[in-house]
Short mmCIF file of C-alpha atoms and ligand atoms in Angstrom, two decimals:
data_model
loop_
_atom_site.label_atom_id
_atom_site.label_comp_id
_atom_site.label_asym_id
_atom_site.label_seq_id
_atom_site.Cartn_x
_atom_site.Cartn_y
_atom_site.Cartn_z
CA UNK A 273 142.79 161.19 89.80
CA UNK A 274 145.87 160.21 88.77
CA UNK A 275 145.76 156.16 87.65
CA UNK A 276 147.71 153.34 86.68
CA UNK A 277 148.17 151.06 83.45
CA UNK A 278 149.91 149.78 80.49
CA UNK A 279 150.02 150.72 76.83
CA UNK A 280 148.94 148.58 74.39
CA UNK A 281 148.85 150.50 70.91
CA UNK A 282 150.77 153.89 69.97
CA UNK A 283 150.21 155.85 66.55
CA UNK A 284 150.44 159.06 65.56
CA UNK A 285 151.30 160.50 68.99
CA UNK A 286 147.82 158.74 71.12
CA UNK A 287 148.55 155.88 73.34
CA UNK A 288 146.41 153.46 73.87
CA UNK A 289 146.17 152.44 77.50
CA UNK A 290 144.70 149.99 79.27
CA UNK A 291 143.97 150.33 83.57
CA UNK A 292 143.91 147.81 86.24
CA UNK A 293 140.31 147.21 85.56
CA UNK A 294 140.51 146.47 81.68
CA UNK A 295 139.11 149.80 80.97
CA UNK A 296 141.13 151.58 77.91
CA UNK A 297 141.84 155.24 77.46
CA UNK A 298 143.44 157.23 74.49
CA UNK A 299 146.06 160.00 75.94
CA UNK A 300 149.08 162.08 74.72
CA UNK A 301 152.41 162.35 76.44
CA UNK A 302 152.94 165.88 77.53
CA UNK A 303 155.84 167.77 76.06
CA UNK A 304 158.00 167.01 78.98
CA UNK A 305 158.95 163.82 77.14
CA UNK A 306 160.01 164.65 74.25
CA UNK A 307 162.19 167.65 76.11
CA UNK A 308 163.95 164.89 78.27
CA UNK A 309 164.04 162.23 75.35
CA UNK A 310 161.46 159.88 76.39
CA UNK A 311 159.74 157.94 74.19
CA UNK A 312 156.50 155.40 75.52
CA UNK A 313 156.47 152.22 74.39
CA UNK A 314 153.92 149.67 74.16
CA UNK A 315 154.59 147.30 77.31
CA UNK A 316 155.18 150.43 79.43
CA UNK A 317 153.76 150.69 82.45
CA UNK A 318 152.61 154.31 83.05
CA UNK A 319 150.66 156.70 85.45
CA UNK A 320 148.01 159.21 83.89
CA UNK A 321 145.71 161.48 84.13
CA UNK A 322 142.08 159.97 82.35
CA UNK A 323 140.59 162.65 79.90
CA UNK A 324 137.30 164.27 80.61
CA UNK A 325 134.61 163.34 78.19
CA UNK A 326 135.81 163.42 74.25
CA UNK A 327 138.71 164.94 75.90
CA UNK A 328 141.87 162.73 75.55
CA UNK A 329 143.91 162.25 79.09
CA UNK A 330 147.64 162.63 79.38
CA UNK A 331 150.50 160.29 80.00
CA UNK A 332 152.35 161.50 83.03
CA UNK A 333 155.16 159.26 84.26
CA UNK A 334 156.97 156.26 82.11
CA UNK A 335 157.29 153.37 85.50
CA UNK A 336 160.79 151.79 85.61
CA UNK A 337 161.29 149.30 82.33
CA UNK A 338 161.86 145.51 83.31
CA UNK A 339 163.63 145.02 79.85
CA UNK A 340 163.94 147.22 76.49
CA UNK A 341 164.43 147.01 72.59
CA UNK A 342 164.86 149.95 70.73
CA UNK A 343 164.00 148.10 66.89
CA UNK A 344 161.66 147.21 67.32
CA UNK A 345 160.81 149.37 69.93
CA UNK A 346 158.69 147.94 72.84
CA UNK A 347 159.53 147.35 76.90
CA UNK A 348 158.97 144.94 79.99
CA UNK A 349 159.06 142.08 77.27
CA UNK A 350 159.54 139.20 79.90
CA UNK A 351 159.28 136.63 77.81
CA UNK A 352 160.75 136.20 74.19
CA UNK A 353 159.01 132.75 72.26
CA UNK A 354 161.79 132.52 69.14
CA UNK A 355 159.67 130.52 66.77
CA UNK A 356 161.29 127.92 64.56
CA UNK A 357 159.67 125.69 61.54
CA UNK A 358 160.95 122.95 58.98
CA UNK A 359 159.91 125.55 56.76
CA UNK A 360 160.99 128.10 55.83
CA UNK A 361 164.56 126.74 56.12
CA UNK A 362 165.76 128.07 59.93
CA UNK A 363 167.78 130.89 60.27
CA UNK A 364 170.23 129.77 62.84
CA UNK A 365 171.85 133.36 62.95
CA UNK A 366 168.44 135.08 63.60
CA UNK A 367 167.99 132.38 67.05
CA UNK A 368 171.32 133.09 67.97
CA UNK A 369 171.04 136.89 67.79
CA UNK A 370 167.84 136.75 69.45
CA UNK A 371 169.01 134.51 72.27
CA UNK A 372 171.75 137.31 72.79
CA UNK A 373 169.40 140.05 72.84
CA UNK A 374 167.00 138.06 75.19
CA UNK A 375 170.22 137.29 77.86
CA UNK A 376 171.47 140.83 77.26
CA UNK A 377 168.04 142.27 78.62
CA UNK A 378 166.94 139.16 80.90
CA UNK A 379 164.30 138.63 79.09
CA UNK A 380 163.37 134.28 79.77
CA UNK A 381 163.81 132.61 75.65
CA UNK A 382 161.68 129.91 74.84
CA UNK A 383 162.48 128.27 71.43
CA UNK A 384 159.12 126.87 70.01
CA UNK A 385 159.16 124.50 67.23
CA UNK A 386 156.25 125.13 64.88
CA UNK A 387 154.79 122.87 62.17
CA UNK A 388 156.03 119.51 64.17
CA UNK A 389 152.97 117.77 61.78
CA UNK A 390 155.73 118.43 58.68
CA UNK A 391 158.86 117.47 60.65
CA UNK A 392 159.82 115.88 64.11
CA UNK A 393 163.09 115.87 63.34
CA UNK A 394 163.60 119.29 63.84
CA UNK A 395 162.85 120.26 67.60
CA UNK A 396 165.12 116.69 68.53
CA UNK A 397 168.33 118.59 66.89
CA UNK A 398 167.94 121.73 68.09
CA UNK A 399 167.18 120.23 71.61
CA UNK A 400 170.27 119.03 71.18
CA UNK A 401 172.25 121.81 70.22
CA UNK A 402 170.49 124.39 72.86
CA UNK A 403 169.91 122.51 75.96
CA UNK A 404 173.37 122.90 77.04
CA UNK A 405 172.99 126.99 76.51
CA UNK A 406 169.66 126.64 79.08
CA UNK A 407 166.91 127.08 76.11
CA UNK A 408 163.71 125.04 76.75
CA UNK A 409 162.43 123.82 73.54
CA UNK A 410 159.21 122.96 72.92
CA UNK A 411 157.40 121.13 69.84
CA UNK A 412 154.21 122.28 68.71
CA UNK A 413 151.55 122.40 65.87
CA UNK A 414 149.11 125.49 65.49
CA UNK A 415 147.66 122.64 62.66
CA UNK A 416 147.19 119.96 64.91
CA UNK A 417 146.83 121.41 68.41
CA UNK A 418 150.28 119.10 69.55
CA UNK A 419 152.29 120.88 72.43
CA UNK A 420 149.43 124.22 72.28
CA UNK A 421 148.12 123.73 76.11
CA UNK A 422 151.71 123.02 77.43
CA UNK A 423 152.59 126.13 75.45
CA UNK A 424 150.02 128.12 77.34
CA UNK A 425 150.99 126.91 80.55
CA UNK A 426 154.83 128.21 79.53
CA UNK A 427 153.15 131.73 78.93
CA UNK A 428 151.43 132.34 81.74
CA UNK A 429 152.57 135.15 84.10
CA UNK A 430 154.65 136.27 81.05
CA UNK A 431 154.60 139.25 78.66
CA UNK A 432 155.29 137.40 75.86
CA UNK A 433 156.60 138.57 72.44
CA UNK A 434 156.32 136.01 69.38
CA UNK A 435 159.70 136.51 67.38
CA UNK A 436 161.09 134.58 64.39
CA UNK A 437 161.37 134.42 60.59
CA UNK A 438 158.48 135.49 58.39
CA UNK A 439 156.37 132.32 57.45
CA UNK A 440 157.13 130.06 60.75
CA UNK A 441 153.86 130.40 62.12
CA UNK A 442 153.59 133.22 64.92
CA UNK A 443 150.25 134.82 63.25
CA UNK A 444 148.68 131.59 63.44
CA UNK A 445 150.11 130.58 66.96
CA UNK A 446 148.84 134.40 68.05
CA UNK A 447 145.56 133.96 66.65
CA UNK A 448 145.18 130.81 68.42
CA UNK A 449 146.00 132.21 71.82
CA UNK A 450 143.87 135.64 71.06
CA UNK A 451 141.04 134.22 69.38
CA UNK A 452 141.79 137.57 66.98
CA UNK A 453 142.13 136.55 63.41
CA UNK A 454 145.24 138.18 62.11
CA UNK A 455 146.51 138.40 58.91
CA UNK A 456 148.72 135.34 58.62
CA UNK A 457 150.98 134.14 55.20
CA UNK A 458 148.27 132.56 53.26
CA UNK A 459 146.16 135.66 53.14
CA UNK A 460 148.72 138.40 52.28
CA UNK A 461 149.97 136.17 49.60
CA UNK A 462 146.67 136.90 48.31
CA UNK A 463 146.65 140.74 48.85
CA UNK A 464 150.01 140.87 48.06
CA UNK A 465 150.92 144.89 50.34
CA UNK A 466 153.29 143.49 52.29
CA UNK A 467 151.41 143.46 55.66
CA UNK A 468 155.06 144.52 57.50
CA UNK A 469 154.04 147.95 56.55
CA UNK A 470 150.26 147.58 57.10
CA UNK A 471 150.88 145.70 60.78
CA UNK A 472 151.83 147.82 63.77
CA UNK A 473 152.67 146.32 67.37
CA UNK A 474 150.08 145.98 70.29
CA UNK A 475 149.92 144.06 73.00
CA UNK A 476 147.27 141.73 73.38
CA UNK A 477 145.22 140.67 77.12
CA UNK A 478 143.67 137.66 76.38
CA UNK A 479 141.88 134.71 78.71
CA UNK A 480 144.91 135.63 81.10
CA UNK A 481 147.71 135.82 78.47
CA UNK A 482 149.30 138.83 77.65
CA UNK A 483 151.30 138.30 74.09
CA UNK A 484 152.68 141.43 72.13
CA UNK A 485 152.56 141.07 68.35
CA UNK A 486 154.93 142.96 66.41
CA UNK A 487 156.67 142.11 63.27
CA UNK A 488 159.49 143.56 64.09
CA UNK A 489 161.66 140.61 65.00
CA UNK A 490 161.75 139.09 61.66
CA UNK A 491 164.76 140.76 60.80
CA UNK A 492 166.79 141.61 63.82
CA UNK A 493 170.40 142.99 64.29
CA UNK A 494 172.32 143.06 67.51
CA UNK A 495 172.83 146.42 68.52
CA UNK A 496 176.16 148.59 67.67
CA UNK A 497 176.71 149.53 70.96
CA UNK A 498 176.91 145.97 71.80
CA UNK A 499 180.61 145.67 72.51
CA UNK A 500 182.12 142.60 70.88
CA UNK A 501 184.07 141.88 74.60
CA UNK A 502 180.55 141.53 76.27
CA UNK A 503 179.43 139.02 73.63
CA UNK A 504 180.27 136.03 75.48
CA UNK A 505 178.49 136.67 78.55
CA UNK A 506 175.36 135.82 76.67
CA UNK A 507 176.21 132.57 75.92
CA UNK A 508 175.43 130.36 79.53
CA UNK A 509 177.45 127.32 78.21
CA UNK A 510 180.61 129.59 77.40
CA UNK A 511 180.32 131.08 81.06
CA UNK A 512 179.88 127.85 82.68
CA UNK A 513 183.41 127.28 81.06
CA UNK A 514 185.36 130.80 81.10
CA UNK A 515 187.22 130.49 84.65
CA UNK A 516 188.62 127.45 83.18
CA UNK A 517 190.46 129.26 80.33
CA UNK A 518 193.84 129.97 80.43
CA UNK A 519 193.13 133.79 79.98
CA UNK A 520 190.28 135.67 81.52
CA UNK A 521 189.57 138.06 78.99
CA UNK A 522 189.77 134.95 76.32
CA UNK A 523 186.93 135.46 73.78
CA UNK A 524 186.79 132.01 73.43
CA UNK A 525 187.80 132.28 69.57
CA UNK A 526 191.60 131.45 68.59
CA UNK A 527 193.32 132.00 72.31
CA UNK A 528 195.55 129.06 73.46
CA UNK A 529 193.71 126.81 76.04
CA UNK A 530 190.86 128.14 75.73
CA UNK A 531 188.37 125.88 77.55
CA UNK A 532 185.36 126.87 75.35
CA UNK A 533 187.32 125.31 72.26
CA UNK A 534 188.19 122.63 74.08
CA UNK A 535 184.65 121.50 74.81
CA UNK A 536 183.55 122.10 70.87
CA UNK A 537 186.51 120.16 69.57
CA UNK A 538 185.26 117.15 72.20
CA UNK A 539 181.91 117.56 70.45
CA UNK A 540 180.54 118.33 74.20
CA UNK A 541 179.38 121.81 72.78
CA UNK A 542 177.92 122.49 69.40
CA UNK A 543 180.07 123.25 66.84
CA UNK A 544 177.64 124.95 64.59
CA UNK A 545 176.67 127.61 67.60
CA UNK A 546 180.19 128.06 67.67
CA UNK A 547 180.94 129.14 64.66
CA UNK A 548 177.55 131.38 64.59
CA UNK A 549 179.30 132.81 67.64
CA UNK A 550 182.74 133.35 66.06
CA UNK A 551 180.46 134.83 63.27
CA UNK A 552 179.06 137.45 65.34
CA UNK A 553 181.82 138.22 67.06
CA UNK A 554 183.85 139.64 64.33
CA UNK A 555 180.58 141.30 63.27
CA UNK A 556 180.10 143.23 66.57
CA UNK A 557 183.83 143.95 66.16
CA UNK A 558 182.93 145.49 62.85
CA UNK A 559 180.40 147.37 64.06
CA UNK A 560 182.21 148.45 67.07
CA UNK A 561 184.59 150.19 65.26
CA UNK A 562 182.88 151.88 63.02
CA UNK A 563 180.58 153.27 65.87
CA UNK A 564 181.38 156.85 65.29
CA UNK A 565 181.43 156.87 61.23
P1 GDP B 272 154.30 134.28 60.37
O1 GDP B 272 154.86 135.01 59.19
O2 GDP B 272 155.38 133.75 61.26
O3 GDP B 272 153.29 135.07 61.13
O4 GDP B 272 153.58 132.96 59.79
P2 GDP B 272 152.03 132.71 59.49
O5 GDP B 272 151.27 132.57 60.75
O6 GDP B 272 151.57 133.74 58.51
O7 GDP B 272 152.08 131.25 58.81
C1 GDP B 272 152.76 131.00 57.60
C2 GDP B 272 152.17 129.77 56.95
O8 GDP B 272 152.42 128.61 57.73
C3 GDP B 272 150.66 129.85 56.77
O9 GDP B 272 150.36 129.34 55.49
C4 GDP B 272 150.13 128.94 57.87
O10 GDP B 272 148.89 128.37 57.54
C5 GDP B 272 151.22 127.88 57.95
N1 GDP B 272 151.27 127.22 59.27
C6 GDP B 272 151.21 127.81 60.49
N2 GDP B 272 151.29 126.89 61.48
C7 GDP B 272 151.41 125.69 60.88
C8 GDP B 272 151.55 124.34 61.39
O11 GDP B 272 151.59 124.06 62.59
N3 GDP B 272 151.70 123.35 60.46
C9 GDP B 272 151.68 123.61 59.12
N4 GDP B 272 151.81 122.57 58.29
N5 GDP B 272 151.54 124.86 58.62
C10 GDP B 272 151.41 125.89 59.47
ZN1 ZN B 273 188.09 130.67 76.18
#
């Protein structure tokens, strides 16, 4: 009796999840759980026990996670689309974290460049600056259809999380995909509540593509357990480069001969990703010490 499938909606203690077959099913999580400190996600992959009539069924096993984030909190993310636009001004920090947080969990970024009908300009630099760090980048317009198909293409096979500033577009890009008509900027200017508080994650099965929509990458913060030391390994064109420095535990910030510094001050890496990276460095180290306060 026991079946198979994937959760795509939690409130107030019922998960919503969807079998093999597309059918959908509203269970609990028996107690065991909470005693051992396991909380389902949406993404999981679970086993269960169906409900019997009005009856709801019971969650009984959590399947090994493929990837995790805790805030916000959703699993087997295999795909993480960072979504850029001319406007609102890009937050190079946020990409950077999230590129971090995507290598830390092997989760496959793809940097999409939204609203290339206002600026073309845009997806050329950062090209630039991330194809050395292994970061496709593609340019698209949810206004004028440019780059959506390819897009599609890039998302198949994926589960694929939209994450990015507020305002860049990943409503509109969602809706396109889902044919669902989410709330995107222009209405909630209108209602004005703040639809953060009023939106909650699910994951979405649609014409073959399975996107999970949560707002909870808008504002993201690297972990405190992230130690500072392991920093580094998330950035592919610094470990392309490390065996080359003249220490091996350099951090690739003020060490002598450090390789890393080297290729910045040739201009063959960017500078600007460096010093994002310097940036978070000393903010990990921060945090890292203050990890028991
Ligand atoms: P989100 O906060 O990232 O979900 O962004 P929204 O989807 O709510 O979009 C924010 C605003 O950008 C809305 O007014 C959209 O109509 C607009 N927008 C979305 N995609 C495009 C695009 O490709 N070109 C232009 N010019 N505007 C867009
Ligand atoms: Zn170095």
């Amino acid at each position: 009796m026991i079946q198979t499938g994937q959760i795509i909606e939690g409130r107030g203690g019922l998960y919503t999840v969807v079998n093999d077959a597309g059918e959908s099913f509203i269970l609990r999580a028996k107690n065991r759980f909470r005693r051992e400190g396991i909380t389902p996600l949406v993404g999981d992959k679970v086993r269960f026990t169906p409900g019997q009539l009005e009856e709801h069924g019971w969650l009984e096993e959590i399947l090994p996670r493929t990837s995790l984030s805790i805030r916000p909190p959703v699993a087997n993310i295999s795909q993480l689309i960072i979504t850029m636009a001319p406007e609102p001004m890009p937050d190079m920090l946020l990409l950077d974290k999230l590129l971090v947080f995507a290598r830390e969990q092997h989760i496959l970024p793809l940097l999409v460049v939204n609203k290339a009908d206002l600026d073309e300009n845009l997806p050329v630099r950062l090209k630039a600056a991330y194809t050395a760090a292994d970061v496709k980048v593609l340019a698209v317009s949810a206004m004028t259809g440019q780059g959506i198909e390819q897009l599609k293409t890039l998302m198949a096979g994926h589960l694929n999380c939209f994450a990015g500033q507020s305002g860049v577009g990943k409503s509109t890009l969602i809706s396109k995909f889902t044919g669902l008509d989410l709330e995107t900027g222009e209405v909630s200017h209108r209602i004005r509540r703040g639809r953060q508080t009023t939106r909650h994650t699910t994951l979405i099965h649609h014409d073959g593509l399975q996107v999970l929509d949560t707002p909870g990458f808008s504002l993201f913060e690297l972990p405190q357990e992230m130690e500072p030391e392991h920093l580094r390994e998330y950035y592919p064109e610094y470990v392309n480069l490390q065996s080359q420095c003249r220490f091996e535990v350099c951090l690739h910030d003020q060490e002598p001969a450090c390789a890393v510094l080297d290729a910045v001050r040739a201009g063959e890496l960017d500078a600007e990703r460096h010093a994002r990276y310097q940036q978070l460095l000393s903010l990990q180290k921060e945090k890292w010490s203050n990890r028991y306060a």
